[in-house]
CSV table of C-alpha atoms (C1' of nucleotides) in Angstrom, one decimal:
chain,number,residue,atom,x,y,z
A,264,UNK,CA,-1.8,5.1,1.0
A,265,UNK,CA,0.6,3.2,-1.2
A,266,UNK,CA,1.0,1.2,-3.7
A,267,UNK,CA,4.2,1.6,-6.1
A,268,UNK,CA,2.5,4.2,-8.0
A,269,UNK,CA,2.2,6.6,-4.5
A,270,UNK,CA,5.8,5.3,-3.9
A,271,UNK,CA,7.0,6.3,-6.7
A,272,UNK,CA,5.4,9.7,-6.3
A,273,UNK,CA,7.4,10.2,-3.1
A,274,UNK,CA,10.5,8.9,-4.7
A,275,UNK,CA,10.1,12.1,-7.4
A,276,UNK,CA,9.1,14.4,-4.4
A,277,UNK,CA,11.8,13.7,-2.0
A,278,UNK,CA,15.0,13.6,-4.5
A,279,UNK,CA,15.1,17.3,-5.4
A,280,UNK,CA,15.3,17.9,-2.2
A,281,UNK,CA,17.4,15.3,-0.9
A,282,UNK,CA,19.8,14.1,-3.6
A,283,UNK,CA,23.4,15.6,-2.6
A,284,UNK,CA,22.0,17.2,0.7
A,285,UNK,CA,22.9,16.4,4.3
A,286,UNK,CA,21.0,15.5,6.9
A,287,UNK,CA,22.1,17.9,9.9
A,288,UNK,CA,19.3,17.1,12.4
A,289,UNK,CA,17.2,13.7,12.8
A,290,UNK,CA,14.3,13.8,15.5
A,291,UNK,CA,12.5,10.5,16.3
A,292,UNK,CA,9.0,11.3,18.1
A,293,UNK,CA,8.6,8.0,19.6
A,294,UNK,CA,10.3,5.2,19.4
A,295,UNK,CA,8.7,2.5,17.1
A,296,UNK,CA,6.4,2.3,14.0
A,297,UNK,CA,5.3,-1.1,13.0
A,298,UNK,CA,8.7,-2.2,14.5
A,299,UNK,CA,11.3,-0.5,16.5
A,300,UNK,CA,13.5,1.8,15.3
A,301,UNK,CA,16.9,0.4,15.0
A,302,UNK,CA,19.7,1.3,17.8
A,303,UNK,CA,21.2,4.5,17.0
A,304,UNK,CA,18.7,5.2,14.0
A,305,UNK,CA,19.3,9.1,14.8
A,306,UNK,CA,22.5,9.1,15.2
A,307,UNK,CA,23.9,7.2,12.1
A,308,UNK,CA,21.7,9.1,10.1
A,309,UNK,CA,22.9,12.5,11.1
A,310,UNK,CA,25.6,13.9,9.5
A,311,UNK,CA,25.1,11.8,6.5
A,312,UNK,CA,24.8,13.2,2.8
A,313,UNK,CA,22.3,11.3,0.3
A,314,UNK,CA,23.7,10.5,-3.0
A,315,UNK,CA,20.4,9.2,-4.2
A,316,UNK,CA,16.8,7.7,-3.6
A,317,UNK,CA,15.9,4.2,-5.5
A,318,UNK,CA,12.4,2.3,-5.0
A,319,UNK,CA,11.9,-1.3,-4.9
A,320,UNK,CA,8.5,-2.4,-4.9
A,321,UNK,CA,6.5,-0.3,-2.2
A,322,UNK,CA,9.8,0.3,-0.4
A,323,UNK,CA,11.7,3.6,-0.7
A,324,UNK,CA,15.7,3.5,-0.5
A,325,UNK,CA,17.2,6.8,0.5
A,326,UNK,CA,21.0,6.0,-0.1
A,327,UNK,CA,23.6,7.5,2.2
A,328,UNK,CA,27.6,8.2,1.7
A,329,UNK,CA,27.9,6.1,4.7
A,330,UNK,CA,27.7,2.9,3.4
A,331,UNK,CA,23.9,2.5,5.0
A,332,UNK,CA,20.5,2.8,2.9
A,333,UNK,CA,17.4,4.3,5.2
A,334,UNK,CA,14.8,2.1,4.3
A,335,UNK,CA,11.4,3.4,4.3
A,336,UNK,CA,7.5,1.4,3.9
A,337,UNK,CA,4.8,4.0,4.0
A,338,UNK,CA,2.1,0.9,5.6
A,339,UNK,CA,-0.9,2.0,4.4
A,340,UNK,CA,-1.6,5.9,6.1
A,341,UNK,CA,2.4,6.9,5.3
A,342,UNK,CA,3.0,10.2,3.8
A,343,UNK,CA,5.9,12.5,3.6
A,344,UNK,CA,5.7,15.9,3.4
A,345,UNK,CA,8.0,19.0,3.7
A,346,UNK,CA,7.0,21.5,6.9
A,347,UNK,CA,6.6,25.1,6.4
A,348,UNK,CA,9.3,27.3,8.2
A,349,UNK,CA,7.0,28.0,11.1
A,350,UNK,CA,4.6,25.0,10.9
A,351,UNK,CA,5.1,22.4,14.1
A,352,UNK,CA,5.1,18.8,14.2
A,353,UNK,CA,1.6,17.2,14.4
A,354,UNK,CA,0.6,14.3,16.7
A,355,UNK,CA,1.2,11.5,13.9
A,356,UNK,CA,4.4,13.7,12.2
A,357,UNK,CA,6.8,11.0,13.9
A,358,UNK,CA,10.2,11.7,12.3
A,359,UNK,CA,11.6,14.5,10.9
A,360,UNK,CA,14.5,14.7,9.0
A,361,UNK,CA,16.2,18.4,8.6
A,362,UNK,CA,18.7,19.0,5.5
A,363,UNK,CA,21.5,21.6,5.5
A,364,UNK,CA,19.2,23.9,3.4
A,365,UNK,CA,17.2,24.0,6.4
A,366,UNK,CA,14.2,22.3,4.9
A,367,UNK,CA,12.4,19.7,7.5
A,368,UNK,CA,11.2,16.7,6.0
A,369,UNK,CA,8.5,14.6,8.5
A,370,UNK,CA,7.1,11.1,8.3
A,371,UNK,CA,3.9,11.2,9.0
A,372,UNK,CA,1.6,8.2,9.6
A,373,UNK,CA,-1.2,7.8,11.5
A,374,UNK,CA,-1.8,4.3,11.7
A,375,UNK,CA,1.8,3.2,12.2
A,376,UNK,CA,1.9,0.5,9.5
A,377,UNK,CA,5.0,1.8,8.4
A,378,UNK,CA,8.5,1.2,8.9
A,379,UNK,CA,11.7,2.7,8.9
A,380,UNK,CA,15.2,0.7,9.3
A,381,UNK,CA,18.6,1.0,8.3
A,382,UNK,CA,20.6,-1.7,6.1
A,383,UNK,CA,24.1,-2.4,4.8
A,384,UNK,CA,23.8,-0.8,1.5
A,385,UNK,CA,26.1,-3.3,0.0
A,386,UNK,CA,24.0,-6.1,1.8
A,387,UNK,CA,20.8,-4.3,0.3
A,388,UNK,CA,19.9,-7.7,-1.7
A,389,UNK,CA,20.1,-10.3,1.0
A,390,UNK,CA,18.0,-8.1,3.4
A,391,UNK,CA,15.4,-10.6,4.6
A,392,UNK,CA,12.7,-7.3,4.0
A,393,UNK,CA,13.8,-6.9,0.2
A,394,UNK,CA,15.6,-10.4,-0.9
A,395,UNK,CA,12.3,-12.1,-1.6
A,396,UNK,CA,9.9,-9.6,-3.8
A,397,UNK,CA,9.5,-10.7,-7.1
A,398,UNK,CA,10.3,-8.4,-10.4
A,399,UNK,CA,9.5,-4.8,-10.8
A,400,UNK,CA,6.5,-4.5,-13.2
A,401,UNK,CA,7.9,-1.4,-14.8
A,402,UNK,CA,11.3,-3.7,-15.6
A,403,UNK,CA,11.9,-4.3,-19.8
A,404,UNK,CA,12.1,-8.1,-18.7
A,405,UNK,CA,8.2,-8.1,-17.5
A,406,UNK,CA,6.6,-9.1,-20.4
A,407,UNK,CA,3.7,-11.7,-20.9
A,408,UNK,CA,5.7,-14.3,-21.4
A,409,UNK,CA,7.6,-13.7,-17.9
A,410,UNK,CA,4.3,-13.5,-16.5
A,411,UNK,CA,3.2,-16.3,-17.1
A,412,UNK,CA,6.5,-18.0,-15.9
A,413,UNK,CA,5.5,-16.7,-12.4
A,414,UNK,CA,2.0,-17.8,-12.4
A,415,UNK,CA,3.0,-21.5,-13.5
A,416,UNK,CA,1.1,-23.7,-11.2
A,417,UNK,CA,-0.4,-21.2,-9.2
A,418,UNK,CA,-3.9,-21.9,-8.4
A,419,UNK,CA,-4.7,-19.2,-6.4
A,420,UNK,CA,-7.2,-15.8,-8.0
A,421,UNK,CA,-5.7,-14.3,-9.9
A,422,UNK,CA,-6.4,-10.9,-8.1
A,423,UNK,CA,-4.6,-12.3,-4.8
A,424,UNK,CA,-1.5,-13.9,-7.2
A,425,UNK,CA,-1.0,-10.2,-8.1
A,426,UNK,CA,-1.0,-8.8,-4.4
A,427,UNK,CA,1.7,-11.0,-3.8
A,428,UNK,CA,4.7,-9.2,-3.5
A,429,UNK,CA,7.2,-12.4,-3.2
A,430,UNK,CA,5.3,-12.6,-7.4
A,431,UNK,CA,5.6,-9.4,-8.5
A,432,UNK,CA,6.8,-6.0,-6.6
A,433,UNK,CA,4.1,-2.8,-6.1
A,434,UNK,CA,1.2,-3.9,-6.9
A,435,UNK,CA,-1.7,-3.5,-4.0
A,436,UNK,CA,-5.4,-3.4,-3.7
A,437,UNK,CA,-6.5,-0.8,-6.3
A,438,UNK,CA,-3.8,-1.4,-9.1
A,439,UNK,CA,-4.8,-4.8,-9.0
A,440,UNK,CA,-8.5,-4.5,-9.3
A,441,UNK,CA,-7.4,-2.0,-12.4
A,442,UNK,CA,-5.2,-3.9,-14.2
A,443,UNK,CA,-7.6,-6.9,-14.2
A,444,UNK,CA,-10.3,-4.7,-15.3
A,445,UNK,CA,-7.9,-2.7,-18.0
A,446,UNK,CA,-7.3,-6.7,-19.2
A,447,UNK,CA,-10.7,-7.6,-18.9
A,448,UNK,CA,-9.7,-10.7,-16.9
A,449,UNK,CA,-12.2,-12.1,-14.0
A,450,UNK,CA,-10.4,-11.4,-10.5
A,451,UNK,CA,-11.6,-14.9,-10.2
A,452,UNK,CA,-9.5,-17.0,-12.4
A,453,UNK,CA,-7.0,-19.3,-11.1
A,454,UNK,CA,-4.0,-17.6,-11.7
A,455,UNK,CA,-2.2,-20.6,-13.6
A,456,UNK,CA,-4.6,-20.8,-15.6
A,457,UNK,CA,-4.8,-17.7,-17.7
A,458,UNK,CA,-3.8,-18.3,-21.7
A,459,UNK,CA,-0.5,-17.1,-23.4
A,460,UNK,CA,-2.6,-13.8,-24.6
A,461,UNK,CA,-4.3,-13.1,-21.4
A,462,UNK,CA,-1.2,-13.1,-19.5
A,463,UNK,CA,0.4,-11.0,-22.7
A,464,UNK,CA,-2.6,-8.6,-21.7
A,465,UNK,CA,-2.0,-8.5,-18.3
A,466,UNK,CA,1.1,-7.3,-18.0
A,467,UNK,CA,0.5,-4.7,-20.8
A,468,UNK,CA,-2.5,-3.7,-18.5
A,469,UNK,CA,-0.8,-3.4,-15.0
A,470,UNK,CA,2.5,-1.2,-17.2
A,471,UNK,CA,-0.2,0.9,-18.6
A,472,UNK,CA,-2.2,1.7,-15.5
A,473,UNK,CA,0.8,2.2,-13.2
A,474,UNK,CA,2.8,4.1,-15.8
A,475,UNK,CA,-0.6,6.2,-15.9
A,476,UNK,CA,-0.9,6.8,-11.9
A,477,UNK,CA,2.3,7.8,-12.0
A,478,UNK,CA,1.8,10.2,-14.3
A,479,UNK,CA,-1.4,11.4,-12.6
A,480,UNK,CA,0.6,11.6,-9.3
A,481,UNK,CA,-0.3,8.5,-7.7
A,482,UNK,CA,-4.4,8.5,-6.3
A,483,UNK,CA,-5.1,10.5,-3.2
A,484,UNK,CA,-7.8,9.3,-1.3
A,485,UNK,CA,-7.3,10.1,2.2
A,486,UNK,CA,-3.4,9.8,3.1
A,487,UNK,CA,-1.4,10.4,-0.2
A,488,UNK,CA,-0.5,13.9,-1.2
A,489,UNK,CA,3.5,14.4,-2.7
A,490,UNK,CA,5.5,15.7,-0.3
A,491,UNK,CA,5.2,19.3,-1.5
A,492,UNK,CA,1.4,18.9,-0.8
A,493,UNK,CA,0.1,18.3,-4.5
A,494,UNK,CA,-2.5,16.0,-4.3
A,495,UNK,CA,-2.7,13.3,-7.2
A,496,UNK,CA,-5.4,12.8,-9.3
A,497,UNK,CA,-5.5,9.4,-10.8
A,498,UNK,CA,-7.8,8.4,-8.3
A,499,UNK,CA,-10.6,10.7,-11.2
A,500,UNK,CA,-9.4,7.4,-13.8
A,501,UNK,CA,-10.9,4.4,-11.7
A,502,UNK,CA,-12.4,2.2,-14.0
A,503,UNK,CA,-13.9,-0.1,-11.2
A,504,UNK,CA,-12.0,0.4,-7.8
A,505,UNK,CA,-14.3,1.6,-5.2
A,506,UNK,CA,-17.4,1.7,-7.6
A,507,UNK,CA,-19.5,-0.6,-6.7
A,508,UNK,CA,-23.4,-0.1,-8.2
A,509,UNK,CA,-21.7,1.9,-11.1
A,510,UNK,CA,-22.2,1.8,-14.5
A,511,UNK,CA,-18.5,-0.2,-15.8
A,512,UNK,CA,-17.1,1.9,-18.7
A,513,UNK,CA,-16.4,-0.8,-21.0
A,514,UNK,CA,-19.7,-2.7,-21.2
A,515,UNK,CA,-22.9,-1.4,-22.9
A,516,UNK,CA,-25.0,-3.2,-20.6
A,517,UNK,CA,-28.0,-2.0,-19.1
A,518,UNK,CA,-27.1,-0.8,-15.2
A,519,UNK,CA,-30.3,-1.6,-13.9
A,520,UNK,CA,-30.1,-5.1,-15.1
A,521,UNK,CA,-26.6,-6.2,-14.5
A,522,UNK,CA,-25.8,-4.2,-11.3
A,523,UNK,CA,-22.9,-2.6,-12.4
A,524,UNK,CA,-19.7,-2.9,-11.2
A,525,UNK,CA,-19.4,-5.6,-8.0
A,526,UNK,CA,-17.9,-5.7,-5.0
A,527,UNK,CA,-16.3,-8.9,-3.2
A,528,UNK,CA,-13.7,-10.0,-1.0
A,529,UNK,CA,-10.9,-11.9,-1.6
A,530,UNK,CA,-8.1,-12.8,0.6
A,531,UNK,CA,-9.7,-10.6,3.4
A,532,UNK,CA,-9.4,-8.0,1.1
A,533,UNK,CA,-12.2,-5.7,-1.2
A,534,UNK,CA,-12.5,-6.8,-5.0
A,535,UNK,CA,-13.8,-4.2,-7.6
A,536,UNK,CA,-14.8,-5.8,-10.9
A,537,UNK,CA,-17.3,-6.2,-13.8
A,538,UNK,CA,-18.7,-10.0,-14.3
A,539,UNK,CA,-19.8,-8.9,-18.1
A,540,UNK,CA,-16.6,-7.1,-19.1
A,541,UNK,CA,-14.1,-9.4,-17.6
A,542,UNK,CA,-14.0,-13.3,-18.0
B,176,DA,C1',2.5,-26.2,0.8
B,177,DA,C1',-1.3,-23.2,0.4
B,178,DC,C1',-4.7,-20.6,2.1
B,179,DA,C1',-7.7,-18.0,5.4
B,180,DA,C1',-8.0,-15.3,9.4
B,181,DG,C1',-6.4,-12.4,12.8
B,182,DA,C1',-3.3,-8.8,14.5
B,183,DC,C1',-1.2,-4.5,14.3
B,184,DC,C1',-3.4,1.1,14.7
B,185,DT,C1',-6.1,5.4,13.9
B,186,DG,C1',-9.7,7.9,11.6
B,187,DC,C1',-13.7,8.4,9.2
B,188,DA,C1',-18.4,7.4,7.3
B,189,DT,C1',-22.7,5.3,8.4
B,190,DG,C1',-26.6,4.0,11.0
B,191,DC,C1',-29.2,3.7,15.2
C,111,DT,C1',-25.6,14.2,20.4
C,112,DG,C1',-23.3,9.9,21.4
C,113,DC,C1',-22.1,5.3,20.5
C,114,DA,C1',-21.3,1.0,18.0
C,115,DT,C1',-19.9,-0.9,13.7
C,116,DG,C1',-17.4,-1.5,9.7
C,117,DC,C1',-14.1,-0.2,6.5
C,118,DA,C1',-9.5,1.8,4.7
C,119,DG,C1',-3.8,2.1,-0.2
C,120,DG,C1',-0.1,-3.4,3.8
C,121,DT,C1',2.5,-6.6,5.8
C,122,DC,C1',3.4,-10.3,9.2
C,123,DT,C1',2.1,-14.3,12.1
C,124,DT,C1',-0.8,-17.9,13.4
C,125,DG,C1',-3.9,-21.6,12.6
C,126,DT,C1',-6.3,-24.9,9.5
DNA sequence: AACAAGACCTGCATGC
DNA sequence: TGCATGCAGGTCTTGT
């Protein structure tokens, strides 16, 4: 599901809920996602009270009064969502958090990409999972100019540059296929060698767009709903991700002669762009 | 050092 | 209907 957008979401969901609660009951379903839960993941989470929830890139930090931070990664199938009074666990609903309101909170992911881990919250920075992801996009400090500074000598696409998280923190598959298109910028371009304004574009483009998904929710295609259920919607204000064949909706061009809106791979991963809007 | 490819896992759409 | 294939919002490791 996730990209910092769909993070985000969560983030919003969960902290009504959680902010100044305790968790009185922690259940673990099996014993691993990705990796392992830590030893005595349960037990050092029960008990606790969370004073807040902070998000850094696609990670979600649900501080504690103990002195530890849960940290959460929603892979790509993550979801969390709050379970009816009489509703029961399903097969990929593999922990469950219960508050002292009484309201059960599961993680639920299907394809186990995710994690979830415990960390010294004080230590939070040098956490080898957190201490080398570039700067939050949504930060005052990511302007064009910074932008730039991280693409320096970079000769990689620009599309994979932006995927990177040790360059910048959030953005994933769709966002960056977005922003490029929002910036009219070819997926293709070395990233060191964009110009001062393209790079001054850029980053306008991916603020806009993930300002905008927020707004809208996040996009739901299969996995992401907020954890009360709400599906989001931004997924309805794709320009080019997932469109291949389709008319782009900045160019004028005639469909049947350019073919629309493209799809490659880059990286091992799917590219959405137009070759006539974006150079 | 930089990049591509494979691995991890399940579910779904497609095509035969 | 069943079965094979390919693809999916993300990391992480291995190999060139």
């Amino acid at each position: 599901m996730p990209e910092l957008p769909e993070v985000e979401t969560v983030r919003l969901g969960l902290l009504p809920a959680l902010k100044g609660r305790k968790l009185v009951r922690v259940t673990l379903r099996r014993k691993d996602l990705r990796k392992p839960f830590p030893a005595g993941f349960a037990q050092k989470l029960t008990g606790a009270g969370v004073l807040g929830i902070a998000r850094r890139a696609k990670y979600l930090l649900i501080r504690l009064d103990n002195d530890l931070t849960l940290l959460t990664h929603l892979g790509m199938s993550g979801r969390m969502r709050f379970l009816e009074a009489k509703e029961t666990p399903g097969p990929h609903d593999h922990v469950l958090l219960e508050t002292d309101k009484g309201l059960r909170i599961v993680f639920c992911d299907p394809r186990r990409f995710g994690l979830m881990t415990l960390l010294a919250t004080k230590k939070e920075a040098d956490h080898p999972l957190l201490r080398d992801i570039g700067p939050e996009p949504l930060d005052a400090a990511f302007t064009g100019k910074a932008l730039a500074n991280i693409l320096a000598g970079r000769k990689t696409a620009i599309k994979t540059a932006l995927m990177d998280q040790r360059l910048i923190a959030g953005i994933g598959n769709i966002y960056a296929s977005e922003a490029l298109f929002r910036a009219k910028i070819s997926p293709l371009r070395p990233a060191h060698r964009l110009t001062g304004p393209e790079t001054s574009r850029l980053a306008s483009a991916i603020r806009l767009v993930l300002k905008a998904a927020i707004k809208a929710g996040g996009s739901s295609l299969k996995d992401h709903a907020r954890p009360d259920g709400k599906m989001g919607y931004f997924q309805h204000s794709f320009a080019v991700y997932d469109r291949s064949g389709q008319a782009c909706p900045g160019c004028s061009c005639d469909l049947s002669r350019t073919g629309g809106i493209q799809r490659i791979v880059q990286g091992g991963r799917a590219t959405f762009y137009c070759p006539h809007a974006q150079r």
